[in-house]
PDB file of C-alpha atoms in Angstrom:
ATOM      1  CA  GLY A1095       0.011  -0.010  -0.017  1.00  0.00           C
ATOM      2  CA  ASN A1096       0.903   3.660  -0.077  1.00  0.00           C
ATOM      3  CA  SER A1097       2.860   5.141   2.783  1.00  0.00           C
ATOM      4  CA  VAL A1098       4.935   8.168   3.689  1.00  0.00           C
ATOM      5  CA  THR A1099       7.929   8.249   6.045  1.00  0.00           C
ATOM      6  CA  GLN A1100       9.175  11.538   7.521  1.00  0.00           C
ATOM      7  CA  MET A1101      12.184  12.240   9.660  1.00  0.00           C
ATOM      8  CA  GLU A1102      11.341  12.244  13.349  1.00  0.00           C
ATOM      9  CA  GLY A1103      11.357  15.482  15.266  1.00  0.00           C
ATOM     10  CA  PRO A1104      11.435  17.702  17.027  1.00  0.00           C
ATOM     11  CA  VAL A1105      13.776  19.784  14.910  1.00  0.00           C
ATOM     12  CA  THR A1106      15.189  22.861  16.666  1.00  0.00           C
ATOM     13  CA  LEU A1107      16.940  25.528  14.600  1.00  0.00           C
ATOM     14  CA  SER A1108      18.170  29.028  15.134  1.00  0.00           C
ATOM     15  CA  GLU A1109      16.629  31.820  13.071  1.00  0.00           C
ATOM     16  CA  GLU A1110      18.160  32.123   9.577  1.00  0.00           C
ATOM     17  CA  ALA A1111      19.393  28.510   9.614  1.00  0.00           C
ATOM     18  CA  PHE A1112      18.891  26.169   6.660  1.00  0.00           C
ATOM     19  CA  LEU A1113      16.042  23.682   6.972  1.00  0.00           C
ATOM     20  CA  THR A1114      15.677  20.218   5.521  1.00  0.00           C
ATOM     21  CA  ILE A1115      12.876  17.842   6.475  1.00  0.00           C
ATOM     22  CA  ASN A1116      13.199  14.494   4.776  1.00  0.00           C
ATOM     23  CA  CYS A1117      10.269  12.666   3.305  1.00  0.00           C
ATOM     24  CA  THR A1118      10.249   9.334   1.388  1.00  0.00           C
ATOM     25  CA  TYR A1119       7.303   7.507   0.023  1.00  0.00           C
ATOM     26  CA  THR A1120       6.106   4.109  -1.154  1.00  0.00           C
ATOM     27  CA  ALA A1121       3.421   3.994  -3.795  1.00  0.00           C
ATOM     28  CA  THR A1122       2.210   1.539  -6.413  1.00  0.00           C
ATOM     29  CA  GLY A1123       1.693   4.069  -9.181  1.00  0.00           C
ATOM     30  CA  TYR A1124       2.611   7.651  -9.808  1.00  0.00           C
ATOM     31  CA  PRO A1125       1.385   9.666  -6.885  1.00  0.00           C
ATOM     32  CA  SER A1126       0.987  13.380  -6.275  1.00  0.00           C
ATOM     33  CA  LEU A1127       3.011  14.700  -3.317  1.00  0.00           C
ATOM     34  CA  PHE A1128       2.182  17.388  -0.827  1.00  0.00           C
ATOM     35  CA  TRP A1129       3.522  19.318   2.154  1.00  0.00           C
ATOM     36  CA  TYR A1130       1.037  20.552   4.704  1.00  0.00           C
ATOM     37  CA  VAL A1131       1.776  22.755   7.713  1.00  0.00           C
ATOM     38  CA  GLN A1132      -0.071  22.925  11.024  1.00  0.00           C
ATOM     39  CA  TYR A1133       0.399  25.960  13.265  1.00  0.00           C
ATOM     40  CA  PRO A1134      -0.464  25.585  17.011  1.00  0.00           C
ATOM     41  CA  GLY A1135      -4.180  25.251  17.626  1.00  0.00           C
ATOM     42  CA  GLU A1136      -5.128  25.182  13.984  1.00  0.00           C
ATOM     43  CA  GLY A1137      -5.954  22.745  11.207  1.00  0.00           C
ATOM     44  CA  LEU A1138      -3.555  21.900   8.439  1.00  0.00           C
ATOM     45  CA  GLN A1139      -2.897  24.122   5.450  1.00  0.00           C
ATOM     46  CA  LEU A1140      -1.390  23.176   2.118  1.00  0.00           C
ATOM     47  CA  LEU A1141       2.145  24.506   1.808  1.00  0.00           C
ATOM     48  CA  LEU A1142       3.107  23.122  -1.607  1.00  0.00           C
ATOM     49  CA  LYS A1143       2.575  20.268  -3.979  1.00  0.00           C
ATOM     50  CA  ALA A1144       4.022  18.452  -6.964  1.00  0.00           C
ATOM     51  CA  THR A1145       2.073  16.203  -9.267  1.00  0.00           C
ATOM     52  CA  LYS A1146       4.734  14.540 -11.400  1.00  0.00           C
ATOM     53  CA  ALA A1147       8.373  13.544 -11.333  1.00  0.00           C
ATOM     54  CA  ASP A1148      10.946  16.388 -11.369  1.00  0.00           C
ATOM     55  CA  ASP A1149       8.255  18.994 -10.519  1.00  0.00           C
ATOM     56  CA  LYS A1150       9.305  21.476  -7.895  1.00  0.00           C
ATOM     57  CA  GLY A1151       6.686  22.903  -5.541  1.00  0.00           C
ATOM     58  CA  SER A1152       7.400  26.214  -3.832  1.00  0.00           C
ATOM     59  CA  ASN A1153       5.640  28.639  -1.494  1.00  0.00           C
ATOM     60  CA  LYS A1154       6.663  31.147   1.174  1.00  0.00           C
ATOM     61  CA  GLY A1155      10.358  30.381   0.637  1.00  0.00           C
ATOM     62  CA  PHE A1156       9.849  26.630   1.042  1.00  0.00           C
ATOM     63  CA  GLU A1157      10.710  24.212  -1.822  1.00  0.00           C
ATOM     64  CA  ALA A1158      10.437  20.507  -2.450  1.00  0.00           C
ATOM     65  CA  THR A1159      11.358  18.526  -5.583  1.00  0.00           C
ATOM     66  CA  TYR A1160       9.582  15.300  -6.594  1.00  0.00           C
ATOM     67  CA  ARG A1161      12.420  12.738  -7.063  1.00  0.00           C
ATOM     68  CA  LYS A1162      11.064   9.525  -8.578  1.00  0.00           C
ATOM     69  CA  GLU A1163      14.455   7.822  -8.639  1.00  0.00           C
ATOM     70  CA  THR A1164      14.883   8.202  -4.848  1.00  0.00           C
ATOM     71  CA  THR A1165      11.134   8.245  -4.039  1.00  0.00           C
ATOM     72  CA  SER A1166      11.648  11.432  -2.057  1.00  0.00           C
ATOM     73  CA  PHE A1167      10.081  14.824  -1.564  1.00  0.00           C
ATOM     74  CA  HIS A1168      12.295  16.625   0.923  1.00  0.00           C
ATOM     75  CA  LEU A1169      11.209  20.033   2.238  1.00  0.00           C
ATOM     76  CA  GLU A1170      13.842  22.838   2.248  1.00  0.00           C
ATOM     77  CA  LYS A1171      14.025  26.443   3.210  1.00  0.00           C
ATOM     78  CA  GLY A1172      17.129  28.586   3.015  1.00  0.00           C
ATOM     79  CA  SER A1173      16.553  30.812   6.054  1.00  0.00           C
ATOM     80  CA  VAL A1174      13.890  29.946   8.651  1.00  0.00           C
ATOM     81  CA  GLN A1175      12.054  32.416  10.774  1.00  0.00           C
ATOM     82  CA  VAL A1176      10.521  32.101  14.206  1.00  0.00           C
ATOM     83  CA  SER A1177       7.099  32.218  12.529  1.00  0.00           C
ATOM     84  CA  ASP A1178       7.941  28.961  10.703  1.00  0.00           C
ATOM     85  CA  SER A1179       7.623  27.059  13.979  1.00  0.00           C
ATOM     86  CA  ALA A1180       4.940  24.471  13.275  1.00  0.00           C
ATOM     87  CA  VAL A1181       4.376  20.804  12.461  1.00  0.00           C
ATOM     88  CA  TYR A1182       5.054  19.792   8.881  1.00  0.00           C
ATOM     89  CA  PHE A1183       3.295  16.861   7.215  1.00  0.00           C
ATOM     90  CA  CYS A1184       4.309  15.119   4.015  1.00  0.00           C
ATOM     91  CA  ALA A1185       1.472  13.443   2.132  1.00  0.00           C
ATOM     92  CA  LEU A1186       0.745  11.532  -1.044  1.00  0.00           C
ATOM     93  CA  SER A1187      -2.176  10.560  -3.149  1.00  0.00           C
ATOM     94  CA  GLU A1188      -2.512   8.207  -6.095  1.00  0.00           C
ATOM     95  CA  ASN A1189      -3.731  10.284  -9.002  1.00  0.00           C
ATOM     96  CA  SER A1190      -6.842   8.111  -9.396  1.00  0.00           C
ATOM     97  CA  GLY A1191      -7.601   7.958  -5.703  1.00  0.00           C
ATOM     98  CA  TYR A1192      -9.520  10.203  -3.339  1.00  0.00           C
ATOM     99  CA  ALA A1193      -7.567   9.980  -0.107  1.00  0.00           C
ATOM    100  CA  LEU A1194      -4.396  11.613   1.110  1.00  0.00           C
ATOM    101  CA  ASN A1195      -1.943   9.449   3.083  1.00  0.00           C
ATOM    102  CA  PHE A1196      -0.109  11.531   5.682  1.00  0.00           C
ATOM    103  CA  GLY A1197       3.224  11.044   7.310  1.00  0.00           C
ATOM    104  CA  LYS A1198       3.492  11.313  11.089  1.00  0.00           C
ATOM    105  CA  GLY A1199       4.532  14.900  11.028  1.00  0.00           C
ATOM    106  CA  THR A1200       7.783  16.683  12.003  1.00  0.00           C
ATOM    107  CA  SER A1201       7.724  19.392  14.628  1.00  0.00           C
ATOM    108  CA  LEU A1202       9.959  22.407  13.897  1.00  0.00           C
ATOM    109  CA  LEU A1203      10.918  24.969  16.515  1.00  0.00           C
ATOM    110  CA  VAL A1204      12.867  28.028  15.441  1.00  0.00           C
ATOM    111  CA  THR A1205      14.466  30.082  18.194  1.00  0.00           C
ATOM    112  CA  PRO A1206      15.533  33.742  17.918  1.00  0.00           C
TER     113      PRO A1206
ATOM    114  CA  ASN B   8     -15.627  33.699   4.918  1.00  0.00           C
ATOM    115  CA  ALA B   9     -16.219  30.792   7.349  1.00  0.00           C
ATOM    116  CA  GLY B  10     -14.542  27.925   5.410  1.00  0.00           C
ATOM    117  CA  VAL B  11     -14.790  24.674   7.371  1.00  0.00           C
ATOM    118  CA  THR B  12     -16.503  24.968  10.725  1.00  0.00           C
ATOM    119  CA  GLN B  13     -16.281  22.223  13.371  1.00  0.00           C
ATOM    120  CA  THR B  14     -18.249  22.048  16.577  1.00  0.00           C
ATOM    121  CA  PRO B  15     -17.717  21.546  19.438  1.00  0.00           C
ATOM    122  CA  LYS B  16     -14.079  22.558  19.990  1.00  0.00           C
ATOM    123  CA  PHE B  17     -13.768  20.343  23.087  1.00  0.00           C
ATOM    124  CA  GLN B  18     -15.794  17.461  24.405  1.00  0.00           C
ATOM    125  CA  VAL B  19     -15.481  14.985  27.270  1.00  0.00           C
ATOM    126  CA  LEU B  20     -17.493  11.764  27.143  1.00  0.00           C
ATOM    127  CA  LYS B  21     -17.860   8.755  29.339  1.00  0.00           C
ATOM    128  CA  THR B  22     -17.312   5.318  27.892  1.00  0.00           C
ATOM    129  CA  GLY B  23     -20.443   4.120  26.132  1.00  0.00           C
ATOM    130  CA  GLN B  24     -21.938   7.551  25.510  1.00  0.00           C
ATOM    131  CA  SER B  25     -22.769   8.633  21.974  1.00  0.00           C
ATOM    132  CA  MET B  26     -22.275  11.964  20.290  1.00  0.00           C
ATOM    133  CA  THR B  27     -22.047  13.687  16.931  1.00  0.00           C
ATOM    134  CA  LEU B  28     -19.191  15.872  15.783  1.00  0.00           C
ATOM    135  CA  GLN B  29     -20.513  18.533  13.428  1.00  0.00           C
ATOM    136  CA  CYS B  30     -18.764  19.708  10.267  1.00  0.00           C
ATOM    137  CA  ALA B  31     -20.045  22.347   7.876  1.00  0.00           C
ATOM    138  CA  GLN B  32     -18.410  24.029   4.859  1.00  0.00           C
ATOM    139  CA  ASP B  33     -19.691  26.966   2.876  1.00  0.00           C
ATOM    140  CA  MET B  34     -17.446  26.644  -0.162  1.00  0.00           C
ATOM    141  CA  ASN B  35     -19.643  24.189  -2.159  1.00  0.00           C
ATOM    142  CA  HIS B  36     -16.901  21.551  -2.000  1.00  0.00           C
ATOM    143  CA  GLU B  37     -17.730  18.123  -3.383  1.00  0.00           C
ATOM    144  CA  TYR B  38     -15.262  16.205  -1.244  1.00  0.00           C
ATOM    145  CA  MET B  39     -15.379  16.056   2.563  1.00  0.00           C
ATOM    146  CA  SER B  40     -13.505  13.863   4.978  1.00  0.00           C
ATOM    147  CA  TRP B  41     -12.772  13.151   8.626  1.00  0.00           C
ATOM    148  CA  TYR B  42      -9.327  12.485  10.079  1.00  0.00           C
ATOM    149  CA  ARG B  43      -8.128  11.729  13.554  1.00  0.00           C
ATOM    150  CA  GLN B  44      -4.792  12.964  14.792  1.00  0.00           C
ATOM    151  CA  ASP B  45      -2.939  11.060  17.492  1.00  0.00           C
ATOM    152  CA  PRO B  46       0.585  11.659  18.895  1.00  0.00           C
ATOM    153  CA  GLY B  47       3.182   9.815  16.853  1.00  0.00           C
ATOM    154  CA  MET B  48       0.566   8.582  14.404  1.00  0.00           C
ATOM    155  CA  GLY B  49      -0.001  11.524  12.112  1.00  0.00           C
ATOM    156  CA  LEU B  50      -3.437  11.910  10.555  1.00  0.00           C
ATOM    157  CA  ARG B  51      -5.494   8.865   9.727  1.00  0.00           C
ATOM    158  CA  LEU B  52      -8.535   8.943   7.470  1.00  0.00           C
ATOM    159  CA  ILE B  53     -11.776   7.790   9.075  1.00  0.00           C
ATOM    160  CA  HIS B  54     -14.431   8.343   6.401  1.00  0.00           C
ATOM    161  CA  TYR B  55     -14.857  10.456   3.320  1.00  0.00           C
ATOM    162  CA  SER B  56     -17.527  11.566   0.889  1.00  0.00           C
ATOM    163  CA  VAL B  57     -17.320  12.650  -2.779  1.00  0.00           C
ATOM    164  CA  GLY B  58     -20.788  14.153  -2.844  1.00  0.00           C
ATOM    165  CA  ALA B  59     -24.221  14.244  -1.213  1.00  0.00           C
ATOM    166  CA  GLY B  60     -25.475  10.687  -0.618  1.00  0.00           C
ATOM    167  CA  ILE B  61     -22.041   9.103  -1.195  1.00  0.00           C
ATOM    168  CA  THR B  62     -19.725   8.008   1.623  1.00  0.00           C
ATOM    169  CA  ASP B  63     -16.908   5.529   1.932  1.00  0.00           C
ATOM    170  CA  GLN B  64     -14.559   4.150   4.573  1.00  0.00           C
ATOM    171  CA  GLY B  65     -11.016   5.332   5.136  1.00  0.00           C
ATOM    172  CA  GLU B  66      -8.189   3.706   7.049  1.00  0.00           C
ATOM    173  CA  VAL B  67      -9.769   3.545  10.537  1.00  0.00           C
ATOM    174  CA  PRO B  68     -13.593   3.546  10.167  1.00  0.00           C
ATOM    175  CA  ASN B  69     -14.535   1.187  13.040  1.00  0.00           C
ATOM    176  CA  GLY B  70     -16.643   2.798  15.732  1.00  0.00           C
ATOM    177  CA  TYR B  71     -17.668   5.775  13.533  1.00  0.00           C
ATOM    178  CA  ASN B  72     -20.604   6.455  11.240  1.00  0.00           C
ATOM    179  CA  VAL B  73     -21.109   9.235   8.735  1.00  0.00           C
ATOM    180  CA  SER B  74     -23.813  10.511   6.398  1.00  0.00           C
ATOM    181  CA  ARG B  75     -23.902  13.203   3.733  1.00  0.00           C
ATOM    182  CA  SER B  76     -27.425  14.462   3.162  1.00  0.00           C
ATOM    183  CA  THR B  77     -26.343  17.885   1.932  1.00  0.00           C
ATOM    184  CA  THR B  78     -23.271  19.243   0.170  1.00  0.00           C
ATOM    185  CA  GLU B  79     -22.521  21.466   3.202  1.00  0.00           C
ATOM    186  CA  ASP B  80     -22.699  19.062   6.119  1.00  0.00           C
ATOM    187  CA  PHE B  81     -20.750  15.913   7.038  1.00  0.00           C
ATOM    188  CA  PRO B  82     -21.354  14.873  10.632  1.00  0.00           C
ATOM    189  CA  LEU B  83     -19.347  12.182  12.325  1.00  0.00           C
ATOM    190  CA  ARG B  84     -21.166   9.938  14.834  1.00  0.00           C
ATOM    191  CA  LEU B  85     -19.701   7.939  17.663  1.00  0.00           C
ATOM    192  CA  LEU B  86     -22.341   5.411  18.697  1.00  0.00           C
ATOM    193  CA  SER B  87     -20.614   4.067  21.799  1.00  0.00           C
ATOM    194  CA  ALA B  88     -17.506   6.002  22.766  1.00  0.00           C
ATOM    195  CA  ALA B  89     -14.377   4.161  23.875  1.00  0.00           C
ATOM    196  CA  PRO B  90     -11.203   5.474  25.483  1.00  0.00           C
ATOM    197  CA  SER B  91      -9.319   4.499  22.262  1.00  0.00           C
ATOM    198  CA  GLN B  92     -11.329   7.196  20.518  1.00  0.00           C
ATOM    199  CA  THR B  93      -9.660   9.940  22.573  1.00  0.00           C
ATOM    200  CA  SER B  94      -8.098  12.063  19.845  1.00  0.00           C
ATOM    201  CA  VAL B  95      -8.223  15.328  17.927  1.00  0.00           C
ATOM    202  CA  TYR B  96     -10.652  15.090  15.022  1.00  0.00           C
ATOM    203  CA  PHE B  97     -10.306  17.184  11.851  1.00  0.00           C
ATOM    204  CA  CYS B  98     -12.856  17.678   9.116  1.00  0.00           C
ATOM    205  CA  ALA B  99     -11.491  18.693   5.722  1.00  0.00           C
ATOM    206  CA  SER B 100     -13.054  19.559   2.401  1.00  0.00           C
ATOM    207  CA  ARG B 101     -11.808  20.061  -1.120  1.00  0.00           C
ATOM    208  CA  PRO B 102     -13.137  21.363  -4.472  1.00  0.00           C
ATOM    209  CA  GLY B 103     -13.230  18.494  -6.921  1.00  0.00           C
ATOM    210  CA  THR B 104     -12.635  14.969  -5.718  1.00  0.00           C
ATOM    211  CA  THR B 105      -9.129  13.752  -6.509  1.00  0.00           C
ATOM    212  CA  PRO B 106      -6.177  15.448  -4.701  1.00  0.00           C
ATOM    213  CA  SER B 107      -4.112  15.770  -7.831  1.00  0.00           C
ATOM    214  CA  ARG B 108      -6.757  17.494  -9.916  1.00  0.00           C
ATOM    215  CA  GLY B 109      -8.870  19.175  -7.246  1.00  0.00           C
ATOM    216  CA  GLY B 110      -7.855  22.004  -5.038  1.00  0.00           C
ATOM    217  CA  PRO B 111      -6.098  21.725  -1.662  1.00  0.00           C
ATOM    218  CA  LEU B 112      -7.772  20.299   1.394  1.00  0.00           C
ATOM    219  CA  HIS B 113      -9.270  22.941   3.634  1.00  0.00           C
ATOM    220  CA  PHE B 114      -9.229  21.910   7.308  1.00  0.00           C
ATOM    221  CA  GLY B 115     -11.328  22.942  10.219  1.00  0.00           C
ATOM    222  CA  ASN B 116      -9.659  23.848  13.513  1.00  0.00           C
ATOM    223  CA  GLY B 117     -10.407  20.469  15.076  1.00  0.00           C
ATOM    224  CA  THR B 118     -12.412  18.953  17.915  1.00  0.00           C
ATOM    225  CA  ARG B 119     -10.483  17.632  20.884  1.00  0.00           C
ATOM    226  CA  LEU B 120     -12.343  14.632  22.287  1.00  0.00           C
ATOM    227  CA  THR B 121     -11.561  12.881  25.560  1.00  0.00           C
ATOM    228  CA  VAL B 122     -13.260   9.625  26.488  1.00  0.00           C
ATOM    229  CA  THR B 123     -12.957   8.558  30.143  1.00  0.00           C
TER     230      THR B 123
END
């Protein structure tokens, strides 16, 4: 079946540090890949997505590239801010399916 | 500009009690779903619906019922609550049905349920 594996947190970084959150996936077909973010006390929001191999999703300074050869979709940001502190979820969906399969989430804390 | 509205925000139940978690969206989205979020487990899909009158099971449907009589509402029913159902529940909706071709999932702010 489909599954997503994320690096375990929490991840603690200083402001302006470089961020990488690893995500790898297992899927039977050619899935679409997503990153969602959850700020404290809120529901999840879509951060970025990629629907085919070699696509790069980007938003708010975050980027992730769909790598079919390594089945990965790592999230990166060049310079994190305190306001980026949140839980980040990697997710996938088969293109013909309805559901999203989420990873377990990675908590990020950015300190001033 | 309400989006997805979940009620209540918090609920405490005793084992064996029943209750309904309400979810309403005002965006005319076809797809609606319920997830539960548990520490170390991420989000797991309970039930989903691709339109009024159509529902289907997700990954963890046991102990939960749903119905979709209107496009706007998608209530989640616990018929006999158990401590294992202590969790944070999120309702989410999306324009279109498939994630790749439809828009992003819009989440409510969650219902924190404790079963004692």
